Amino acid sequence: MKKFLLFAAAFAALSMSAQDVTVTPMWEITDVPAAADARQGFGMNGKFYINIKTADETRVAVYGEGGLTDEEWPGGTNCGISHDQVGNIIVSTAVFPNAWACDGETSLIKVINPSTGATKEYAIPDDLVTGRCDFIGNAQGNMMEDGVLYLAGGTNQGVVILTIAGGEVDTDNTYEATLDPVVNTGLNQTSNVINVFKDANGDDAILYVYRGTIPYLLTFDGENFTGAAITSVLPGRSNSNGADVFALGGKEYVCYPSAPAIGNYFDGFSICEVGGEEPIFVKEPTITSGTINAFQGDWVNAEVIDENTVYVYQYAPGKSMGVWKVSIGGQTEHTYAVTGTPAALFGIENDWDAVAAPEMQLNDNGIYEWTSAETDLAAGNIEFKVVQDHAWDVCYPVTDESGYNNYTVAVEEAGKYTITITFDPETKDITADLTSVEIPVEPTKVYILGEVNGNTWATNVGVEMEAIGDNIYTADVTLVRPENRDGQKYCFFSFATKLMEAADDWDGLAPYRFGAVSNGDFLFEPDMMGQPLALTAENGQAFQVPEGEYTLTVDLENMTLTIEGTIYSGIEYINTVNVKNVRFYNLQGMESTTPFQGVNIVVSEMTDGSKVITKVVK
């Protein structure tokens, strides 16, 4: 089970509104990688992507609400990690903490598509001059195909515009743009990045962020940049890197690090309307003591979900990471979603993921309802909660004093199930109906394998028998084999309930094959005609039957085979000791006690009352 009490209590005072904007905490964790190994990260798709570099490895670790996930991507040998506007991950492969090695050959930028795993690597042309390579901002467009990454590192006097066209570096449009003196004051610092965001008009805008100044909006003046502060003041701003701008409801807002009462490099942040004098939201630091993050970053970035919703992510290296939802319209209608464990039942990647949790549908009776897909479940317990607005500050059943109180449903035995969950927003009542899914049983098929109807032995060829009753199957067959065996012609066959794809997959066929109960091939004698013969799936042997025309009947309930029909052989085949009477018939149906000239149908009445019918040519 998962504890939520302390989390919900800590956030209870944080959710606040200004005008028509509501900020709702979604989740926050403090189990994050050490700051020295993971100096930069960003949020996207409800997750955090952290570039971890140590003496032994480099990797992009992915964190979710439950902490570190199994998802992982190749990292960069640098601090820098960011993304483009379509969700590709960008990491720096430059050698930290040196300047960008612009030799036109060395790979400095790696782009990863987290949906497909595809990667691209780019080198910066060697005629460019750029400073230290500590951090990178987000990119414009699609860096796998057509995009632009703006690089501003310490000691350089401008911004390198790395342009990608058709999946290659566009050298004609890759150059170092200068900045006017107002912005240039921060360029000699190591912790500066340039972000791209959509402004209130839906156009791309370029933001210069340095920890020592208010962010600047950059605009092109020919091929170079000029800049102006996005606002005259950012109330409560701390001296930490990391800030972003987003548009919501026709207005622009800036999210930025703020913890002046505590100090720099902790994990507080604020959201303020651009030009506003007071923040609309302040998130106080989670951790206010101990070693501070001395690596200059308190990374705050925004992800626009739709025209009414933005997610704000904060990653404070070595301290915490969390997600907040910013929405407009004063939520008069809430959404309700279900999340819990096992994750597969709820269609989510990680247990207890409230952000990705499937939403319930509102019925005409005012009750919310959700039904899972068919899911294989082990024996044990299902646990879940209904969360309001994809956030943990309001969830049901209400968390008790112990910090638990999840809704629990027992799975008595492993199998495939669906679960239907309902929630009454008035009474807060929850119901859960777990239903076992009956796996449809494919009707059994029986095939005759071997020398039947002109076939040869193969695991993908057989004569399909007709079902004529419960577990009873029949087929009319002709057995003709050119080889002689002990002066007589015989055919060999057995049975299976499934055919293989390959002709010689005998190991694959073994579980489905059955045949005669015998120490070797079972020799069919004429006096066995019409008598049930035992079948077995345990080392079943082939039946050895004389050439002829037969009706074969298999009874799977009693595991027997009955053979009836005509044997193509001479009369001398019959064991005369067991013969009581013999009659000969020609093709016109005339009867005689002696053979006719030509074709004879011979009916031998045996001493046990059975009859053997053979065809003889005289």
XYZ file of C-alpha atoms in Angstrom:
618
model
C 0.000 0.000 0.000
C 1.034 3.589 -0.536
C 1.061 6.419 1.984
C -0.554 9.697 1.003
C -1.373 11.443 4.268
C 1.815 13.416 4.759
C 1.922 14.357 1.102
C -1.650 15.629 1.104
C -1.185 17.539 4.343
C 1.981 19.219 3.098
C 0.199 20.424 -0.017
C -3.084 21.442 1.578
C -2.036 25.077 1.931
C -0.272 25.337 -1.400
C -3.197 25.232 -3.809
C -4.400 28.813 -4.321
C -6.134 30.887 -6.965
C -5.699 34.391 -8.351
C -8.353 35.762 -10.652
C -9.356 32.790 -12.796
C -6.124 30.789 -12.462
C -5.930 27.716 -10.215
C -2.667 26.017 -9.271
C -3.022 22.447 -7.994
C -0.121 20.294 -6.746
C -0.063 16.896 -8.402
C 2.928 15.132 -6.797
C 6.367 15.747 -5.347
C 9.184 13.427 -4.253
C 12.457 14.040 -2.440
C 14.226 10.787 -3.356
C 16.239 12.302 -6.212
C 19.803 11.758 -7.476
C 22.751 13.547 -5.896
C 23.198 17.076 -7.202
C 26.838 16.665 -8.244
C 25.942 13.775 -10.554
C 22.689 15.188 -11.928
C 22.888 18.961 -12.326
C 20.169 19.447 -14.922
C 16.808 17.911 -15.739
C 13.399 18.763 -17.127
C 9.801 17.590 -16.946
C 7.634 16.286 -19.777
C 4.695 13.865 -20.131
C 4.293 13.626 -16.371
C 7.914 12.470 -15.923
C 11.326 13.924 -15.226
C 14.340 13.278 -17.427
C 17.605 13.684 -15.510
C 21.046 13.536 -17.117
C 23.264 11.588 -14.716
C 26.998 11.622 -15.303
C 29.491 9.940 -13.013
C 33.017 8.676 -13.455
C 31.585 5.282 -14.379
C 28.510 5.992 -16.507
C 26.327 8.479 -18.309
C 22.589 7.923 -18.638
C 19.253 9.684 -18.749
C 17.278 8.476 -15.747
C 13.490 8.826 -15.850
C 11.526 9.560 -12.682
C 7.784 9.427 -12.136
C 5.429 9.824 -9.247
C 6.659 6.556 -7.760
C 10.321 7.519 -8.086
C 12.897 6.038 -10.460
C 11.303 4.100 -13.336
C 12.675 1.304 -15.524
C 12.837 3.672 -18.490
C 16.365 4.791 -19.327
C 18.112 6.492 -22.257
C 21.726 7.111 -23.319
C 23.113 10.107 -21.474
C 25.602 12.815 -22.266
C 29.059 13.355 -20.831
C 27.899 16.806 -19.754
C 25.309 18.382 -17.457
C 23.117 19.587 -20.290
C 19.762 17.998 -21.047
C 16.608 19.473 -22.504
C 13.967 18.833 -25.182
C 12.484 20.223 -28.354
C 8.885 21.253 -29.085
C 7.759 17.780 -30.201
C 9.122 15.883 -27.180
C 12.550 14.662 -28.307
C 15.235 14.509 -25.605
C 18.396 16.564 -26.224
C 21.641 15.863 -24.332
C 25.066 17.452 -24.555
C 27.964 15.133 -25.376
C 30.577 17.875 -25.025
C 33.326 17.323 -22.464
C 32.343 18.985 -19.186
C 33.284 21.626 -18.094
C 35.229 22.764 -21.150
C 34.142 24.931 -24.033
C 32.171 23.433 -26.902
C 34.666 21.612 -29.164
C 33.531 23.099 -32.472
C 35.658 21.102 -34.900
C 32.852 20.146 -37.272
C 33.402 16.450 -36.605
C 32.993 15.750 -32.894
C 29.444 14.868 -31.893
C 28.260 17.494 -29.408
C 24.484 17.188 -29.459
C 22.515 13.935 -29.222
C 18.763 13.859 -29.935
C 16.630 10.919 -28.763
C 13.028 10.136 -29.679
C 11.663 8.481 -26.493
C 8.750 6.955 -28.406
C 10.830 5.077 -30.980
C 14.332 5.070 -29.484
C 15.740 6.660 -32.667
C 18.763 8.933 -32.178
C 20.574 11.662 -34.105
C 23.968 13.217 -33.352
C 25.219 16.585 -34.550
C 28.582 18.355 -34.621
C 28.903 22.150 -34.453
C 30.778 23.625 -37.452
C 34.395 24.453 -36.666
C 34.265 28.136 -37.592
C 32.135 29.034 -34.585
C 33.369 30.366 -31.247
C 31.361 29.473 -28.168
C 32.014 29.284 -24.445
C 31.570 26.695 -21.721
C 29.149 23.871 -22.335
C 27.549 23.475 -18.897
C 23.817 23.776 -19.661
C 21.452 23.814 -22.636
C 17.944 25.182 -23.094
C 15.026 23.710 -25.020
C 14.911 23.769 -28.808
C 12.576 25.034 -31.471
C 10.764 22.606 -33.794
C 11.810 18.967 -34.266
C 15.525 18.395 -33.812
C 15.283 14.985 -35.488
C 14.207 16.708 -38.709
C 13.926 20.516 -38.736
C 14.722 22.534 -35.620
C 16.908 25.156 -33.975
C 18.923 24.918 -30.742
C 20.268 28.161 -29.217
C 23.518 27.752 -27.246
C 24.799 30.372 -24.790
C 27.731 29.336 -22.647
C 30.034 31.182 -20.287
C 32.829 33.338 -21.858
C 31.210 33.615 -25.279
C 29.901 36.937 -26.576
C 26.838 35.694 -28.457
C 24.448 32.854 -29.120
C 25.252 29.945 -31.415
C 22.223 29.206 -33.592
C 22.455 25.488 -34.449
C 20.020 24.919 -37.311
C 18.904 21.413 -38.351
C 17.292 20.880 -41.746
C 16.319 17.478 -43.105
C 18.041 15.743 -40.200
C 21.415 17.376 -40.932
C 23.264 20.463 -39.696
C 22.361 23.373 -41.970
C 25.782 25.039 -42.073
C 24.499 27.996 -44.102
C 22.107 28.916 -41.295
C 24.269 27.894 -38.345
C 26.221 30.802 -36.946
C 26.957 32.857 -33.804
C 24.559 35.757 -33.338
C 25.593 38.714 -31.181
C 23.562 40.184 -28.321
C 23.135 43.833 -27.469
C 25.080 45.093 -24.406
C 22.042 45.017 -22.103
C 21.818 41.268 -22.267
C 25.515 40.685 -22.690
C 26.226 41.367 -19.013
C 25.439 37.781 -18.076
C 27.179 35.972 -20.876
C 30.425 35.435 -19.025
C 28.642 33.234 -16.523
C 28.434 29.471 -16.890
C 24.783 28.974 -15.984
C 22.711 30.472 -18.741
C 20.267 28.868 -21.139
C 17.978 29.958 -23.942
C 14.461 28.527 -24.020
C 11.772 28.638 -26.674
C 8.121 29.090 -25.693
C 4.754 29.896 -27.299
C 3.606 33.430 -26.495
C 0.011 34.597 -26.020
C -0.363 34.861 -29.812
C 0.782 31.290 -30.333
C 4.081 32.373 -31.883
C 7.523 31.077 -30.967
C 9.402 33.394 -28.594
C 12.974 33.150 -27.333
C 13.842 33.533 -23.649
C 17.330 34.164 -22.278
C 17.669 32.895 -18.676
C 20.605 33.660 -16.425
C 20.618 33.112 -12.672
C 21.725 36.645 -11.870
C 19.129 38.623 -13.837
C 15.479 38.742 -14.751
C 14.886 36.627 -17.916
C 15.138 38.523 -21.192
C 12.960 38.201 -24.250
C 15.193 38.026 -27.332
C 14.116 39.318 -30.718
C 15.978 39.232 -34.005
C 17.543 42.415 -35.278
C 18.600 41.187 -38.687
C 20.718 38.101 -38.002
C 21.531 39.167 -34.446
C 19.618 39.577 -31.209
C 18.370 42.428 -29.137
C 16.704 41.865 -25.795
C 14.542 43.357 -23.089
C 13.534 42.127 -19.659
C 10.195 40.305 -19.753
C 9.074 42.232 -16.670
C 10.450 44.896 -14.363
C 10.330 42.694 -11.289
C 9.970 39.034 -10.343
C 8.760 39.064 -6.724
C 10.747 36.775 -4.459
C 13.131 35.620 -7.166
C 16.190 33.734 -5.889
C 19.643 33.660 -7.428
C 19.113 30.284 -9.069
C 19.054 29.269 -12.703
C 15.927 27.889 -14.334
C 12.812 29.753 -15.466
C 10.186 29.433 -18.164
C 7.318 31.428 -19.673
C 3.953 30.067 -20.766
C 0.702 31.456 -22.132
C -2.660 30.636 -20.594
C -6.014 32.263 -21.297
C -4.483 34.982 -23.466
C -1.975 36.013 -20.784
C 1.675 35.186 -20.238
C 3.060 33.842 -16.980
C 6.593 33.194 -15.791
C 7.564 30.368 -13.415
C 10.887 30.872 -11.649
C 12.952 29.842 -8.580
C 12.060 31.695 -5.413
C 13.217 31.140 -1.855
C 14.734 34.414 -0.663
C 14.032 33.763 3.007
C 15.936 30.478 2.835
C 18.636 31.228 0.311
C 19.648 30.305 -3.177
C 19.633 26.837 -4.705
C 16.816 25.375 -2.655
C 13.574 24.189 -4.251
C 11.007 26.940 -3.855
C 9.416 28.523 -6.908
C 6.741 31.044 -7.842
C 4.361 31.705 -10.714
C 3.670 35.317 -11.633
C 1.808 36.980 -14.461
C 4.292 38.809 -16.669
C 4.216 42.402 -15.437
C 2.511 41.416 -12.185
C 3.698 42.712 -8.842
C 2.649 39.715 -6.755
C 2.922 36.002 -7.564
C -0.291 34.069 -8.086
C 1.341 31.012 -6.514
C 4.300 30.361 -4.212
C 5.653 26.930 -3.501
C 7.767 27.074 -0.360
C 10.965 24.981 -0.217
C 10.468 21.329 0.672
C 13.908 20.986 2.225
C 15.190 23.981 4.162
C 18.310 22.609 5.805
C 21.369 20.570 5.002
C 23.732 20.948 2.070
C 22.339 23.267 -0.558
C 22.573 22.611 -4.268
C 25.657 24.635 -5.149
C 25.315 23.868 -8.857
C 23.319 26.989 -9.674
C 20.197 25.270 -11.002
C 16.658 25.142 -9.645
C 15.106 24.041 -12.904
C 11.514 25.120 -13.474
C 9.883 24.441 -16.838
C 6.341 24.526 -18.216
C 4.488 22.090 -20.496
C 1.332 23.313 -22.218
C -1.273 20.538 -22.148
C -4.136 22.396 -23.832
C -5.535 25.922 -24.046
C -6.760 25.711 -20.445
C -4.062 23.641 -18.738
C -0.314 23.858 -18.179
C 1.911 21.557 -16.117
C 4.787 23.218 -14.250
C 7.727 20.969 -13.372
C 10.443 21.732 -10.859
C 13.663 19.772 -10.510
C 15.964 20.980 -7.746
C 19.154 18.857 -8.019
C 19.762 16.848 -4.897
C 16.552 18.084 -3.261
C 13.200 17.356 -4.920
C 11.110 17.147 -8.052
C 7.402 17.789 -8.442
C 4.541 18.621 -10.814
C 1.849 21.314 -10.495
C -1.192 21.840 -12.680
C -2.065 25.409 -13.677
C -5.562 25.802 -15.097
C -8.065 28.499 -15.891
C -11.831 28.692 -15.711
C -12.177 28.110 -11.972
C -12.786 24.385 -11.992
C -16.513 24.083 -11.393
C -16.414 20.600 -12.876
C -13.830 18.143 -11.602
C -12.411 15.122 -13.312
C -12.096 11.803 -11.514
C -9.600 9.093 -12.379
C -8.634 5.716 -10.941
C -5.097 4.641 -10.172
C -3.446 1.970 -8.091
C -1.721 -1.380 -8.316
C -1.123 -3.470 -10.349
C -0.432 -0.746 -12.887
C -1.374 -2.924 -15.884
C -4.976 -3.153 -14.707
C -5.288 0.636 -14.874
C -3.472 0.925 -18.191
C -0.572 2.905 -16.697
C 3.169 2.288 -16.703
C 3.810 2.794 -12.989
C 1.752 1.937 -9.914
C -0.126 4.877 -8.371
C 0.454 7.296 -11.256
C -2.222 9.973 -10.828
C -1.165 12.027 -13.853
C -1.576 9.190 -16.366
C -4.543 7.604 -14.565
C -7.565 6.811 -16.788
C -10.497 9.147 -16.301
C -13.927 7.907 -15.261
C -16.970 8.702 -17.407
C -19.965 10.582 -15.984
C -23.235 8.673 -16.428
C -26.676 10.269 -16.731
C -27.389 9.329 -13.100
C -24.493 11.492 -11.857
C -22.277 8.494 -11.065
C -18.769 8.223 -12.503
C -17.790 4.860 -13.937
C -14.705 3.195 -15.420
C -14.119 -0.333 -16.698
C -10.681 -1.791 -17.291
C -9.536 -3.772 -20.280
C -9.205 -7.534 -19.881
C -6.061 -8.046 -17.802
C -4.132 -11.086 -16.572
C -3.960 -10.876 -12.772
C -2.102 -12.936 -10.210
C -3.797 -14.055 -7.018
C -3.602 -11.307 -4.391
C -5.081 -7.854 -3.858
C -5.973 -4.998 -6.161
C -5.612 -1.596 -4.474
C -6.755 1.714 -5.872
C -7.985 5.229 -5.194
C -10.190 7.660 -7.072
C -8.249 10.912 -7.555
C -9.774 14.298 -8.291
C -8.262 16.310 -11.158
C -5.340 13.874 -11.474
C -3.883 15.104 -8.175
C -3.383 13.537 -4.746
C -4.597 16.468 -2.640
C -8.197 15.182 -3.070
C -8.614 11.416 -3.346
C -11.006 8.688 -2.209
C -11.367 6.684 -0.050
C -10.157 9.506 2.197
C -6.746 8.701 3.631
C -6.973 7.766 7.307
C -4.615 8.690 10.138
C -2.320 5.775 9.331
C -1.715 7.216 5.886
C -3.382 4.377 3.976
C -7.039 3.407 3.473
C -6.902 2.329 -0.166
C -9.869 0.513 -1.715
C -8.930 -3.181 -1.824
C -10.360 -5.987 -3.946
C -9.204 -9.598 -3.511
C -8.245 -11.735 -6.504
C -8.872 -15.296 -5.298
C -7.063 -17.056 -8.130
C -4.942 -16.060 -11.097
C -6.766 -15.434 -14.332
C -8.009 -12.845 -16.784
C -10.334 -10.202 -15.293
C -12.026 -6.875 -15.846
C -12.943 -4.471 -13.066
C -15.717 -1.882 -13.129
C -15.367 0.956 -10.613
C -18.039 3.525 -9.810
C -17.780 6.711 -7.774
C -20.573 8.912 -6.414
C -19.212 12.479 -6.086
C -22.035 13.399 -3.677
C -21.748 10.551 -1.180
C -18.135 9.647 -2.050
C -19.208 5.997 -2.218
C -17.071 3.663 -4.303
C -18.014 0.264 -5.716
C -15.803 -2.244 -7.510
C -17.036 -5.226 -9.504
C -14.291 -7.702 -10.413
C -15.364 -10.041 -13.201
C -13.553 -13.165 -14.355
C -13.282 -13.323 -18.108
C -14.142 -16.732 -19.472
C -11.517 -17.585 -22.045
C -13.410 -19.034 -24.995
C -12.463 -22.630 -25.646
C -11.648 -23.271 -29.241
C -13.613 -26.278 -30.548
C -11.366 -29.309 -30.673
C -10.283 -30.418 -34.100
C -8.945 -33.865 -34.919
C -6.613 -34.525 -37.826
C -5.474 -37.858 -39.309
C -1.735 -37.771 -39.907
C 0.187 -40.059 -42.241
C -0.567 -42.145 -45.326
C -4.208 -41.208 -45.711
C -5.937 -39.913 -48.879
C -2.607 -39.763 -50.700
C -0.806 -37.783 -47.957
C 2.641 -38.545 -46.585
C 3.932 -37.988 -43.085
C 4.211 -34.264 -42.272
C 3.352 -32.212 -39.205
C 1.532 -29.528 -41.206
C -0.668 -31.872 -43.313
C -3.622 -33.913 -42.112
C -7.160 -34.974 -42.955
C -9.584 -33.041 -40.766
C -12.287 -35.244 -39.231
C -15.916 -34.174 -38.923
C -17.434 -33.661 -35.474
C -20.653 -35.721 -35.289
C -21.331 -35.554 -31.551
C -19.800 -34.701 -28.201
C -16.113 -35.516 -28.647
C -16.863 -37.903 -31.520
C -15.229 -37.376 -34.916
C -15.410 -39.302 -38.185
C -13.877 -39.333 -41.661
C -14.150 -41.501 -44.783
C -10.662 -42.216 -46.036
C -8.790 -44.175 -48.669
C -5.568 -45.905 -47.761
C -3.246 -46.609 -50.703
C 0.429 -47.294 -50.291
C 2.703 -48.429 -53.143
C 5.259 -50.200 -50.930
C 4.710 -53.841 -49.917
C 5.071 -55.036 -46.378
C 5.238 -58.806 -45.724
C 3.496 -59.466 -48.999
C 0.632 -57.104 -48.145
C 0.105 -53.387 -48.633
C -0.357 -51.368 -45.466
C -0.712 -47.693 -44.572
C 0.350 -46.030 -41.359
C -1.456 -43.195 -39.566
C -2.078 -41.587 -36.196
C -3.961 -38.514 -34.934
C -3.426 -34.966 -33.647
C -5.592 -32.115 -32.376
C -3.412 -29.444 -33.990
C -1.229 -29.021 -37.062
C 2.100 -27.230 -37.049
C 3.268 -24.494 -39.407
C 6.390 -26.405 -40.438
C 6.362 -29.856 -42.046
C 8.881 -31.425 -39.664
C 8.039 -29.889 -36.279
C 7.636 -33.187 -34.461
C 8.657 -31.769 -31.087
C 6.022 -29.044 -31.415
C 3.398 -31.595 -32.446
C 4.125 -33.956 -29.551
C 1.686 -32.383 -27.018
C -1.181 -32.663 -29.523
C -0.497 -36.131 -30.981
C -2.212 -39.400 -30.004
C -2.421 -42.917 -31.388
C -2.577 -46.612 -30.617
C -1.803 -48.304 -27.299
C 1.047 -50.516 -28.421
C 4.758 -51.229 -27.975
C 5.240 -50.446 -31.654
C 3.126 -49.829 -34.728
C -0.295 -51.370 -34.107
C -1.190 -54.022 -36.743
C -4.872 -53.913 -37.598
C -6.360 -57.394 -38.135
C -9.611 -57.980 -40.082
C -11.355 -59.337 -37.010
C -10.864 -55.924 -35.390
C -13.249 -54.352 -37.916
C -15.975 -52.471 -36.077
C -14.346 -52.993 -32.679
C -13.259 -50.004 -30.507
C -9.466 -49.816 -30.331
C -7.759 -48.015 -27.465
C -6.140 -44.613 -28.008
C -3.581 -42.810 -25.897
C -1.731 -39.499 -25.878
C 1.104 -41.059 -23.894
C 3.563 -42.278 -26.516
C 0.726 -43.184 -28.893
C 1.831 -45.382 -31.810
C 0.793 -45.431 -35.458
C -1.931 -47.756 -36.722
C -0.809 -50.200 -39.459
C -3.884 -50.829 -41.581
C -4.242 -52.683 -44.924
C -5.014 -50.636 -48.008
C -8.717 -50.090 -48.395
C -11.642 -47.724 -48.004
C -12.655 -47.044 -44.422
C -14.729 -44.971 -42.084
C -12.627 -43.964 -39.081
C -14.446 -42.857 -35.921
C -12.572 -41.311 -32.971
C -14.238 -41.030 -29.558
C -12.187 -38.607 -27.446
C -14.402 -39.122 -24.412
C -13.561 -42.826 -24.214
C -10.323 -42.531 -26.207
C -11.164 -45.171 -28.810
C -10.881 -45.601 -32.580
C -13.356 -47.679 -34.607
C -12.446 -48.792 -38.137
C -15.083 -49.996 -40.586
C -14.889 -50.512 -44.334
C -13.392 -52.508 -47.180
C -9.916 -54.046 -47.305
C -8.146 -54.110 -50.704
C -6.556 -57.574 -50.403
C -6.891 -61.230 -51.425
C -9.093 -63.684 -49.577
C -5.989 -65.491 -48.351
C -5.499 -62.620 -45.943
C -8.388 -63.784 -43.816
C -7.529 -66.024 -40.916
C -9.628 -69.051 -41.902
C -9.634 -70.399 -38.399
C -11.959 -67.566 -37.415
C -14.123 -67.679 -40.561
C -17.614 -69.187 -40.193
C -19.036 -68.442 -43.650
C -17.958 -66.680 -46.880
C -20.155 -65.149 -49.593
C -19.044 -63.630 -52.935
C -20.844 -60.818 -54.756
C -20.155 -59.453 -58.209
C -20.591 -55.805 -59.122
C -24.223 -56.511 -60.185
C -25.018 -57.746 -56.677
C -25.306 -61.463 -57.555
C -24.362 -63.837 -54.721
C -22.309 -67.045 -54.944
C -20.437 -69.440 -52.682
C -17.503 -69.366 -55.154
C -15.748 -66.365 -56.678
C -17.023 -64.744 -59.873
C -14.679 -64.009 -62.743
C -13.484 -60.405 -62.331
C -14.131 -58.199 -59.298
C -15.588 -59.872 -56.184
C -16.895 -58.332 -53.023
C -16.145 -60.903 -50.333
C -18.181 -60.916 -47.130
C -16.618 -63.128 -44.469
C -18.730 -63.890 -41.408
C -16.455 -64.539 -38.467
C -17.014 -66.948 -35.618
C -17.486 -64.040 -33.226
C -20.384 -62.712 -35.323
C -18.450 -59.884 -36.994
C -18.108 -59.491 -40.738
C -15.070 -58.662 -42.857
C -15.662 -57.158 -46.278
C -12.868 -57.359 -48.850
C -12.476 -56.760 -52.559
C -10.855 -59.500 -54.654
C -10.060 -59.637 -58.389
C -10.013 -63.124 -59.914
